[in-house]
XYZ file of C-alpha atoms in Angstrom:
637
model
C 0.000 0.000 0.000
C 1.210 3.770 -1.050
C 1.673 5.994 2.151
C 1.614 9.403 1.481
C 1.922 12.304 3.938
C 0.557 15.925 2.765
C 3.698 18.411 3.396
C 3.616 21.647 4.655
C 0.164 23.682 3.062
C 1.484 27.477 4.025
C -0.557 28.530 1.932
C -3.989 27.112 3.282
C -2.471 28.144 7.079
C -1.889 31.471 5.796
C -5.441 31.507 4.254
C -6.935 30.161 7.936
C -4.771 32.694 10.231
C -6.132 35.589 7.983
C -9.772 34.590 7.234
C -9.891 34.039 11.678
C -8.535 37.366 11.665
C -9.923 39.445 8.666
C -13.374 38.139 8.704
C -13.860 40.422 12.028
C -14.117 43.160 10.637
C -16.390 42.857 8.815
C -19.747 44.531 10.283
C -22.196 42.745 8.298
C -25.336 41.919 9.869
C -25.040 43.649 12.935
C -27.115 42.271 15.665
C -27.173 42.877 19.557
C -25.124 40.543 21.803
C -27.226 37.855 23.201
C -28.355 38.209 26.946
C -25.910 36.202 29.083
C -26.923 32.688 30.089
C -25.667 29.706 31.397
C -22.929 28.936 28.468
C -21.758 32.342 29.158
C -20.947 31.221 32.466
C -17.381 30.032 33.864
C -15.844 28.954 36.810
C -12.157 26.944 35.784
C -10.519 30.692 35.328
C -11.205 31.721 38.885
C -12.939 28.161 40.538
C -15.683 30.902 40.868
C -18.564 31.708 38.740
C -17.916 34.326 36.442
C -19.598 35.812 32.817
C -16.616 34.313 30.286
C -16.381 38.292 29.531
C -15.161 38.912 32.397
C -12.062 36.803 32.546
C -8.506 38.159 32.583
C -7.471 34.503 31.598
C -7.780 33.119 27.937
C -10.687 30.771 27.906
C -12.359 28.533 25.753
C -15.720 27.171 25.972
C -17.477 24.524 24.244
C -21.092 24.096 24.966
C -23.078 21.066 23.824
C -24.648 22.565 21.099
C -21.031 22.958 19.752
C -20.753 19.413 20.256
C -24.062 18.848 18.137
C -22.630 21.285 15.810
C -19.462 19.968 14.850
C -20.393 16.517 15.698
C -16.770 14.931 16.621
C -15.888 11.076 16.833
C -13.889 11.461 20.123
C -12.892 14.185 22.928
C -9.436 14.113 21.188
C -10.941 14.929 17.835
C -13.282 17.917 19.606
C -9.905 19.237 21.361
C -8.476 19.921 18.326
C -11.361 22.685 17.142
C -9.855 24.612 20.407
C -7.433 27.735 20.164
C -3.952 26.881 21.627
C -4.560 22.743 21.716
C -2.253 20.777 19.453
C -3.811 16.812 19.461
C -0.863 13.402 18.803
C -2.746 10.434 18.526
C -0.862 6.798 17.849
C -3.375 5.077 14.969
C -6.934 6.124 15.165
C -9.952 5.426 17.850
C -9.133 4.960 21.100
C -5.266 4.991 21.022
C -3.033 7.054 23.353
C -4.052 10.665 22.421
C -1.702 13.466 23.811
C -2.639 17.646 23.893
C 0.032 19.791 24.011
C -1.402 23.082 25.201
C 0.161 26.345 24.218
C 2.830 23.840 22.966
C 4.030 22.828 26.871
C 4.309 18.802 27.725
C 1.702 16.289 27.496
C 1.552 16.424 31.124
C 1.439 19.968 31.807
C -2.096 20.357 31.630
C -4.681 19.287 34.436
C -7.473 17.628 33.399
C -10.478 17.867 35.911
C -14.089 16.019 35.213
C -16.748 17.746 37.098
C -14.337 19.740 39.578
C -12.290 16.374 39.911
C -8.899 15.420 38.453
C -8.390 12.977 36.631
C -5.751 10.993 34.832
C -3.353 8.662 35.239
C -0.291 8.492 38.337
C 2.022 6.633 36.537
C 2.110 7.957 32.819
C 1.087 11.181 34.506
C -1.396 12.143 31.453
C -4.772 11.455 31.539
C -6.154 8.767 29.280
C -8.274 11.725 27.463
C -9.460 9.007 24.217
C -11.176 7.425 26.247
C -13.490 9.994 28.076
C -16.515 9.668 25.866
C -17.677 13.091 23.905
C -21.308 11.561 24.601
C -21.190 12.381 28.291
C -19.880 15.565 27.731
C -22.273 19.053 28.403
C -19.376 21.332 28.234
C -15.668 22.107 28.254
C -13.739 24.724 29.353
C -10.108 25.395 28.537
C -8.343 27.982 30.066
C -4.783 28.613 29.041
C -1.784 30.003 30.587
C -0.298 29.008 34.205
C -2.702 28.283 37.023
C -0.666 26.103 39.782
C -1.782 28.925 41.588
C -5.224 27.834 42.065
C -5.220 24.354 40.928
C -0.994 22.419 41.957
C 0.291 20.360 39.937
C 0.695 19.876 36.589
C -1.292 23.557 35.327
C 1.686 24.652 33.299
C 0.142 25.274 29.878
C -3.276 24.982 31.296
C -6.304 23.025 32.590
C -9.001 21.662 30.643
C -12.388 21.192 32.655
C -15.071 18.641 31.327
C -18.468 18.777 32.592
C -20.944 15.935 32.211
C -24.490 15.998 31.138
C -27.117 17.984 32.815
C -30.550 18.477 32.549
C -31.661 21.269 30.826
C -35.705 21.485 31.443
C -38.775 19.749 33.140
C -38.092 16.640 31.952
C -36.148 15.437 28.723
C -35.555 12.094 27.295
C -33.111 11.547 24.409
C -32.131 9.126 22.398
C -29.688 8.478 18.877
C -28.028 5.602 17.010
C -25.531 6.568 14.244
C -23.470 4.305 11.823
C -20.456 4.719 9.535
C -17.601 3.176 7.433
C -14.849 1.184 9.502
C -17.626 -0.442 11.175
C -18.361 2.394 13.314
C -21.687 1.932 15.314
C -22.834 4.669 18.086
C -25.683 4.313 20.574
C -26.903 7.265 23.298
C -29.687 7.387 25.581
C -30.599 9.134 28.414
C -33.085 10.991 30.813
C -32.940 14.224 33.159
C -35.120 16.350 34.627
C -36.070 18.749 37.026
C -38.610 18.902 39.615
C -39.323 21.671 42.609
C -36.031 21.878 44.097
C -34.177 18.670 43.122
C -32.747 17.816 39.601
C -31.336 14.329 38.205
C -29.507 13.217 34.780
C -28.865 9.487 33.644
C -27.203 9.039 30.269
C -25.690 5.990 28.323
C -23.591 5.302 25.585
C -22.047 2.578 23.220
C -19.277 3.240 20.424
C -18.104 0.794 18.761
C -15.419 0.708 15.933
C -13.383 -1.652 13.533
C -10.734 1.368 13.271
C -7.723 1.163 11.116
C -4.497 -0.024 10.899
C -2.629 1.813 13.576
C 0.699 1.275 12.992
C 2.486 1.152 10.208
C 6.169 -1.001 9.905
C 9.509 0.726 10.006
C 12.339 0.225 8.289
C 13.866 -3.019 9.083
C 17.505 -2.198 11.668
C 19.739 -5.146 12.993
C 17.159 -5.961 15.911
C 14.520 -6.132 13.571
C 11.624 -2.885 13.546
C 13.268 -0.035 14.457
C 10.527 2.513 15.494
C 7.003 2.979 16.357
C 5.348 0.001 17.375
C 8.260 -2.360 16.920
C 6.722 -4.728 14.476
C 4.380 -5.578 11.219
C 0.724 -6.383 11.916
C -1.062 -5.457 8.817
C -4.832 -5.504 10.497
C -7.551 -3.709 11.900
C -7.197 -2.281 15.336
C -10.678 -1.437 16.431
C -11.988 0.279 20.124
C -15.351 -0.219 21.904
C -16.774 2.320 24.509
C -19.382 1.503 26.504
C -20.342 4.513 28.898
C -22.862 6.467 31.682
C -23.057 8.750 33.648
C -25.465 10.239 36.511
C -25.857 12.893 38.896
C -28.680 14.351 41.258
C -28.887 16.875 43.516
C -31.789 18.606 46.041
C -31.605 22.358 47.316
C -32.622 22.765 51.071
C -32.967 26.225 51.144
C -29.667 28.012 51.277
C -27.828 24.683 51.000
C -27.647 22.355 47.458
C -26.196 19.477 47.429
C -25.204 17.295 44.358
C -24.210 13.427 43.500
C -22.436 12.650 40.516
C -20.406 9.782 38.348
C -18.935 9.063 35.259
C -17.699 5.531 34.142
C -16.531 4.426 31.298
C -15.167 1.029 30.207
C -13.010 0.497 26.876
C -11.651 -1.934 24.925
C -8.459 -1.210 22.495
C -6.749 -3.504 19.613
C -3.034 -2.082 19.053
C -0.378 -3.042 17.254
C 2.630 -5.077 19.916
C 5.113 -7.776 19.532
C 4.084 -9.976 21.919
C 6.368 -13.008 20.553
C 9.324 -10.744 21.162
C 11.381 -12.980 23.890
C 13.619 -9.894 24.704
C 11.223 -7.078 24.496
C 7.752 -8.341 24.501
C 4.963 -5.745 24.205
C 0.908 -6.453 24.760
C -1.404 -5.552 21.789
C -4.958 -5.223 23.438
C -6.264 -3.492 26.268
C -9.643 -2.488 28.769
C -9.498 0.337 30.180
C -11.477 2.119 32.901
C -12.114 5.430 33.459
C -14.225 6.496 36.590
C -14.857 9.654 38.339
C -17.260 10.164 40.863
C -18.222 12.886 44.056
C -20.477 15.121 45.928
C -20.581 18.423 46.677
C -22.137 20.697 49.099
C -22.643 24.329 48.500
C -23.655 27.053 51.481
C -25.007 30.372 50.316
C -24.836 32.638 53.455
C -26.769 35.072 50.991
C -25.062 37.686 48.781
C -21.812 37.589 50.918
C -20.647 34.202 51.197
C -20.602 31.014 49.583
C -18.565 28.145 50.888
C -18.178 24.864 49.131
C -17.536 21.480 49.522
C -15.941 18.653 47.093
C -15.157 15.149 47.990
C -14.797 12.395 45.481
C -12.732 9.906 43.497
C -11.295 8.879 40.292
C -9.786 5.879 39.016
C -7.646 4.945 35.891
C -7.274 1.618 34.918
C -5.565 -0.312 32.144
C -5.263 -4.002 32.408
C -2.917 -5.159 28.968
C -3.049 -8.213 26.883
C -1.063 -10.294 24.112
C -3.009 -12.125 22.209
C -5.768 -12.468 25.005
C -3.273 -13.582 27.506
C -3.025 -11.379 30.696
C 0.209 -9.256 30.441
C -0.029 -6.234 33.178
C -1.878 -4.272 35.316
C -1.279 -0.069 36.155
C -4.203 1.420 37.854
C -4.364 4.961 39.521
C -7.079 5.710 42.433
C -7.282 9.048 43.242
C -8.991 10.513 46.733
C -9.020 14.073 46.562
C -11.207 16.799 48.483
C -11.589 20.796 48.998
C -12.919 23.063 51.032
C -13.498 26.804 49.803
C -14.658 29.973 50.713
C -15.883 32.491 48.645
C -16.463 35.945 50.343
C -17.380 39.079 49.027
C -15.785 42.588 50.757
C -14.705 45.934 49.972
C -16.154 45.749 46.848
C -14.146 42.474 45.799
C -14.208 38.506 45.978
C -11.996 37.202 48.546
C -11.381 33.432 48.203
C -9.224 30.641 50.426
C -9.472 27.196 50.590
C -7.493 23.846 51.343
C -7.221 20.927 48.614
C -6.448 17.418 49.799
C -5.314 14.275 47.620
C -3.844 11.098 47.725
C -2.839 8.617 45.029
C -2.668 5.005 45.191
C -0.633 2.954 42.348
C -1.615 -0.937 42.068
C 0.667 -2.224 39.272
C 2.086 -5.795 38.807
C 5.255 -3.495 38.326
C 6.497 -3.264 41.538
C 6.851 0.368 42.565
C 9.207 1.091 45.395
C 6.399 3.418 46.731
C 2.947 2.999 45.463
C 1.095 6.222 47.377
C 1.625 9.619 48.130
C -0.638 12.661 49.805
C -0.428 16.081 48.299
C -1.939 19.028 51.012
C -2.219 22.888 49.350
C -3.730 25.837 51.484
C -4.577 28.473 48.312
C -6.012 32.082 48.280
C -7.033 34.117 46.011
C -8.482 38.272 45.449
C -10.514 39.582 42.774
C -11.835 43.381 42.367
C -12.764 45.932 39.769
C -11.544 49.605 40.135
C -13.827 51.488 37.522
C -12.049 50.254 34.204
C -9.633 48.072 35.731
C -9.582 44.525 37.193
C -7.329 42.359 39.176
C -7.512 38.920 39.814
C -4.282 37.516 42.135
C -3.547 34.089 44.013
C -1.048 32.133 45.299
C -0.534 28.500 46.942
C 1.426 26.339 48.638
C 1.355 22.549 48.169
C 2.940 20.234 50.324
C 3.708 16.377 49.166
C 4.571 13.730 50.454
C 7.381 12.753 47.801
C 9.536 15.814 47.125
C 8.099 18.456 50.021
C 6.752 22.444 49.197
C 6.251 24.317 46.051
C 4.870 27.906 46.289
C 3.313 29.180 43.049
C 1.558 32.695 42.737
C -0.303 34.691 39.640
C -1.626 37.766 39.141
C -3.768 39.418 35.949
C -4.772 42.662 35.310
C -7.718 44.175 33.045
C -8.008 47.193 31.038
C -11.367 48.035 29.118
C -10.550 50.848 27.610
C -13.500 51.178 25.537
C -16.685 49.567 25.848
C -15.566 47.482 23.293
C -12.089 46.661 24.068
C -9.987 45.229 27.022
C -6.210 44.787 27.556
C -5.098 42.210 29.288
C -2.082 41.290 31.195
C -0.694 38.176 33.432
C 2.335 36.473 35.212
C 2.449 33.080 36.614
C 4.265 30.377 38.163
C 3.177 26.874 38.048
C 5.156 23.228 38.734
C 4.547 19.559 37.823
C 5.158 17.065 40.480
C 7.489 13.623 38.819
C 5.238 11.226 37.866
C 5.812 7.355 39.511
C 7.141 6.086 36.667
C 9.902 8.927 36.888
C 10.311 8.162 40.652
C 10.129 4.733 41.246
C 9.562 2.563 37.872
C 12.421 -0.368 38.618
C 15.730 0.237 36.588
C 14.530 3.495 35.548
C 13.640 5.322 38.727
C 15.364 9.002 40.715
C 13.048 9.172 43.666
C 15.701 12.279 44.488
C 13.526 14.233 40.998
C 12.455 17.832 42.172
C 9.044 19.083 40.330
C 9.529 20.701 37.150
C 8.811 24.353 37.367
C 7.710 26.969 35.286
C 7.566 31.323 34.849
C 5.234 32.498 32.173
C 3.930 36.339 30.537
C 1.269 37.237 28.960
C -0.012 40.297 26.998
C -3.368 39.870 25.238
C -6.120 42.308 23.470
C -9.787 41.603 22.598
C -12.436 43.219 21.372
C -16.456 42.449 21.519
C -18.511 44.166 19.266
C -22.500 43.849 17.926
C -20.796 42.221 14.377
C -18.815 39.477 16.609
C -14.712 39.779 18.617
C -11.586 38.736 17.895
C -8.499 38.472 20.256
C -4.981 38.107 19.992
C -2.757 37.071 22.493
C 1.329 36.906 22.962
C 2.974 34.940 25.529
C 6.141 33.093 27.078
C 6.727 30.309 28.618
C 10.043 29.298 30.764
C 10.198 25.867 32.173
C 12.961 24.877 34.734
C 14.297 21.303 35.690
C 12.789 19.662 33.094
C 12.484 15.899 33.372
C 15.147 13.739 30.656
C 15.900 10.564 30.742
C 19.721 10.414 30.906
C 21.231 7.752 29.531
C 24.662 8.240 30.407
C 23.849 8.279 34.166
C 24.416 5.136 34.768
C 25.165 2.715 38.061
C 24.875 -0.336 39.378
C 21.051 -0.136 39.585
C 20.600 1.524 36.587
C 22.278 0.726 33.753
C 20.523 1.770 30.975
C 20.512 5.372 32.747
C 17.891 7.338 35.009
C 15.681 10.508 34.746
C 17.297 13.881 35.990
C 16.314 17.041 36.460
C 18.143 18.997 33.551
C 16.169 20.186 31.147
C 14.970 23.939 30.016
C 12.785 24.723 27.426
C 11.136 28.015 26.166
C 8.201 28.703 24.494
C 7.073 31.559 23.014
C 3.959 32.329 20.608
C 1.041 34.626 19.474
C -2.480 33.061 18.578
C -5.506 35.085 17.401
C -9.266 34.432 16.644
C -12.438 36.043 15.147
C -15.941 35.633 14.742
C -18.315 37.059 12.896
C -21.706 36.793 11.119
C -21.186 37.447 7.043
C -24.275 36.673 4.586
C -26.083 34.210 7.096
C -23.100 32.586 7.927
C -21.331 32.132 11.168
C -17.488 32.510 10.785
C -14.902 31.879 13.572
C -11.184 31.005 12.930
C -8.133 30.919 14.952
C -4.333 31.087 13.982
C -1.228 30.394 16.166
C 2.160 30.571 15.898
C 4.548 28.741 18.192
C 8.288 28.826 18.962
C 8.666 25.827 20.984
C 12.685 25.392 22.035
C 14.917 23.252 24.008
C 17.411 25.644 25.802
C 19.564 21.987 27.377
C 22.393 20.327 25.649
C 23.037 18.369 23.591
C 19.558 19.678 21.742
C 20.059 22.940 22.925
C 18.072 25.430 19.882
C 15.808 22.397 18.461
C 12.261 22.357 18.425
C 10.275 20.462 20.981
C 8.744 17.518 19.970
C 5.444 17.271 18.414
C 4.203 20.831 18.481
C 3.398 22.380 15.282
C 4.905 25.967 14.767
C 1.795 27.104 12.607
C -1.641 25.578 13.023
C -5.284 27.326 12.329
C -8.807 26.248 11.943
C -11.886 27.926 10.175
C -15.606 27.148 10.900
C -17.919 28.115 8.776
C -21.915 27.263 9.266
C -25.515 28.173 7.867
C -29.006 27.729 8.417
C -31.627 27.035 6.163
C -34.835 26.944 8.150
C -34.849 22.905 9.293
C -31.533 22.552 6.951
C -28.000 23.497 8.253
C -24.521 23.075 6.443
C -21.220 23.395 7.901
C -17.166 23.359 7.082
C -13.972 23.369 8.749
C -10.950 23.237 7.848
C -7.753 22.406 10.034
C -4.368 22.520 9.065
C -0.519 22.388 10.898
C 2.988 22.745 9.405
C 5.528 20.292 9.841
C 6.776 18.949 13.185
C 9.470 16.598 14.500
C 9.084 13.624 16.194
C 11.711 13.966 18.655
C 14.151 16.225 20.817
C 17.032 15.448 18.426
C 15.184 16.677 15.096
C 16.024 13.792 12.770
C 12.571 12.944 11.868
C 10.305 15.666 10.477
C 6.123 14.538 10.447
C 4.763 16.312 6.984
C 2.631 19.505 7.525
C -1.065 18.722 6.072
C -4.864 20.466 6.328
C -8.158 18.652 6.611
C -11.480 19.241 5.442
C -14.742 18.021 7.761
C -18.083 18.672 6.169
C -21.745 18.398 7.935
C -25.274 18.593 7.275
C -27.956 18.502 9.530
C -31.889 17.955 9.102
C -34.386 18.327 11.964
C -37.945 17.277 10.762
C -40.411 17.517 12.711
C -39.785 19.580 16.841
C -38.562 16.733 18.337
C -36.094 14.624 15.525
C -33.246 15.320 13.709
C -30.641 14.177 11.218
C -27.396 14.487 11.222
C -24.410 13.933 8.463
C -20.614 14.227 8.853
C -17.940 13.317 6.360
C -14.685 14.215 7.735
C -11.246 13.927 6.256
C -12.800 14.880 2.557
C -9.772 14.641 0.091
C -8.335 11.106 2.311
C -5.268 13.159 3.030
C -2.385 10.854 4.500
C -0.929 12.621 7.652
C 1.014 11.358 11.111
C 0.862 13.201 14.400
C 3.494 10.812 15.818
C 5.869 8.718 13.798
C 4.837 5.549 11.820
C 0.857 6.146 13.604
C -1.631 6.279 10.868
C -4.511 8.485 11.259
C -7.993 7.949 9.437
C -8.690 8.751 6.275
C -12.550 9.665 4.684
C -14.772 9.016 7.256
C -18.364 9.571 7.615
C -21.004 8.921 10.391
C -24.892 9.593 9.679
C -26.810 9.951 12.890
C -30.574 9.983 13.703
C -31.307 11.524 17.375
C -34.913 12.126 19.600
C -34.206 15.445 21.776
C -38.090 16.855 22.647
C -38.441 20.990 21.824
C -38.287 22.398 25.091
């Protein structure tokens, strides 16, 4: 079979970066801003509620009709339509998917499901291809430092992903959708509300033959030399099966809420599980759970104080050729207590955050828990045309001791129209097990890698839509390499140290606008992603494209709606050295929807139009065409 990769389209990135850009100013259509609702609302910025105007941070948010809208295969492949959020993904549904936000690590951004984190101790990412876009009401995705209000791991950012809700009286739903590979998708579900007390219940099945997902390397002296390590010319496919409740009651000034999320997957990979020296698994289940309550307290209009206490597991048992192989599995306690005061005119906030992670692995781990303790704080006030938002925290683990992180922002609206905005953070990520205690390849001495970051960002709302543009850097400290020169008796195929420095620097803009009944938004970024550490000291980090942009463009036609977008990155490399460059390429996704009838709709998506050829990490194929045709039950509320 031909493999072709699509190289470098600067011309179609250039067209993206100035359509997102251009397109704003183009008053057409005026109308007045919508009144603020509930998808206007966020709370990851601050961990208080806030109108997403208001924000001093860059944020993101992706509501559910967004979801409908662009109607994505997988979280990873709904990432991807967000400013700032580069996606890797190793061979199609349900493999390891990676985002690099703001082009920082894998693991610098936290990943929280309803208020709680998730992800995995070990691998210290969290396992985001298999969260189901199903269960998913909303995301938000703030960007820039925020150890300061959140620990570990907020270097480049935190995404937030909150489940479904109910959104009236009572609402049952229902859709079944089918496509080429095999691909079969099943949701149902139920919510309502009733006097004071509100419940949701939602399932889901997805189900897929997939692709290929690795392709061979060249052959070396040990036989495959990259990616997976060997030739299996077959399909790898991925089931999902998925639900996810909550429930809550107000009692007066006091709500409380119940909630879960679990889903359980299946994954074919490609592995050379014959290897005798080097054997590798080739199938997988996975499980990803998250669960709580919460208690909230409103002492009227001058308090509010907050309680969170849940857990979340990830789990990955690994097979060869249906024969039991290993075991890594994460459990994660965690709980916090806020308070949320307002004085002098502002919105004083302090709280306490408590977690502990447990490691069960048939890899024996020299230490398989450790509790992390933070006391955080945090001030927020307008003075006429300018706003402040500053915090700072201390976190205290049980592994490698204190880190103290601190942020502040500052607003300027200048105009009605038009704010300046400007930040400075600090943020850390604690070593993940693996680095600290994986056998032959642990430094339980590694210190969390640290970070110092600016920002300087403009945006402007107007009746015809709003456009930003933002510049920033990034400085990360005591990077984590593996070093395989440091050898000694218990390591001697070399350890992780503390030793690298990278910098980052980049500018990203977006627009949106209304032009001829059609709703435009695009988004352009441009990255300078660097190592600063011998012996790679000037090359570009792994992985991160330097250019990337998106356009969406979509119409409606009464009961009839059409939509476009079009994605495209410039070349990468596929590691820290810079030997192997990954093609640049740009993707078109198409969609149609039809709702007949108030209650039933149909949708179409045909994604990957022209089949291009593309990797996001070496030798990983990605899909080609691909189209899903849905029918779905939603009652007119």
């Amino acid at each position: 079979m031909q493999y072709r990769i699509s190289h470098a389209p600067h011309r179609t990135l250039l067209a993206i970066g100035l359509v997102g850009c251009i397109a704003s100013s183009h008053a057409a259509e005026a109308t007045a801003p919508d009144a603020t609702d509930l998808d206007d609302v966020v709370v990851t910025a601050t961990r208080t509620a806030q109108t997403q105007d208001a924000t001093l941070a860059a944020v993101d948010v992706i509501t559910r009709a967004d979801i409908e809208r662009l109607q994505p295969r997988s979280l990873p492949d709904l990432l991807r339509s967000a400013q700032g959020v580069g996606i890797s993904n190793s061979g199609g549904a349900g493999k390891l998917s990676s985002a690099y936000v703001r082009g920082t690590n894998a693991g610098h951004v936290l990943v929280l499901v309803d208020g709680l984190q998730v992800g995995s101790a070990t691998a210290g990412t969290a396992a985001l291809q298999d969260i189901p876009v199903e269960q998913i009401e909303r995301i938000e995705i703030v960007r820039g430092p925020f150890s300061s209000l959140y620990g570990s791991e907020a270097i480049g950012g935190v995404i937030q992903i909150f489940t479904r809700r109910p959104q009236s009286a009572f609402s049952p739903t229902f859709s079944v959708g089918a496509g080429n590979y095999a691909t079969y998708k099943a949701t149902a579900g139920v919510s309502g509300r009733s006097g004071d007390g509100w419940y949701a219940l939602n399932v889901a099945h997805d189900t897929t033959d997939g692709i290929n997902a690795c392709r061979p390397s060249p052959l070396g002296p040990f036989g495959y030399t990259g990616g997976c390590f060997t030739d299996e010319p077959d399909r790898d496919g991925y089931t999902n099966n998925s639900v996810s409740a909550r429930g809550g009651y107000r009692f007066g000034q006091l709500d409380v809420e119940l909630k879960a999320l679990r889903a359980e997957g299946e994954n074919e990979y490609d592995g050379n599980y014959l290897d005798p020296f080097f054997p590798s698994p080739n199938e997988s289940k996975v499980v990803q759970q998250v669960g709580g309550a919460r208690a909230r307290y409103q002492a009227g209009d001058a308090a509010t104080f907050t309680l969170n206490l849940g857990q979340s597991l990830d789990r990955s048992r690994d097979f060869g050729e249906g024969e039991f192989f290993s075991l890594f599995e994460t459990r994660r306690n965690q709980g916090s207590l806020q308070a949320d005061v307002v004085l002098g005119g502002g919105t004083w906030s302090a709280g306490f955050d408590w977690s502990q992670d447990k490691v069960d692995s048939t890899t024996p781990y020299a230490v398989d828990e450790r509790t992390n303790r933070a006391l955080f704080g945090q001030w927020q006030q307008s003075f006429g045309a300018h706003s402040l938002q500053v915090s700072a925290r201390h976190d205290d683990n049980s592994q490698f001791g204190g880190e103290t992180t601190g942020s502040a922002l500052w607003g300027w609206d200048f105009t009605q129209a038009l704010r300046l905005t400007a930040s400075y953070g600090t943020a850390f990520k604690a070593p993940t097990f693996n680095d600290l205690y994986y056998p032959l390849f642990d430094n339980p001495a590694l210190q969390p890698e640290t970070s110092r970051s600016a920002e300087l960002g403009l945006r402007g709302k107007h009746g015809w839509g709003g456009w930003s543009v933002n510049a920033f850097q990034t400085r990360i400290e005591d990077l984590i390499v593996f070093d395989g020169m440091t050898t000694d008796a218990t390591h001697p195929f070399g350890m992780p140290i503390n030793v690298g420095e990278a910098r980052i620097r980049g500018v990203e803009l977006s627009g949106n606008t209304r032009l001829a009944g059609w709703d435009l938004r695009g988004t352009a970024s441009w990255l300078d992603p660097r190592s600063e550490s011998a012996p790679n000291d000037g090359n570009v980090l792994p992985r991160r494209a330097r250019r990337s942009g998106r356009l969406d463009a979509d119409r409606a036609f009464g009961n009839f709606s059409v939509g476009a977008s079009v994605t495209g990155a410039s070349r990468r490399f596929d590691e820290l050295a810079n030997v192997n460059e990954l093609g640049g390429y740009a993707t078109t996704d198409l969609r149609a929807g039809f709702r007949f009838g108030p209650d039933w709709s149909l949708a179409l998506s045909v994604n990957n139009v022209f089949d291009k050829s593309y990797e996001t990490v070496r030798y990983f194929n990605q899909l080609g065409r691909n189209y899903l045709l849905t029918l779905s039950y939603h009652p007119a509320e």
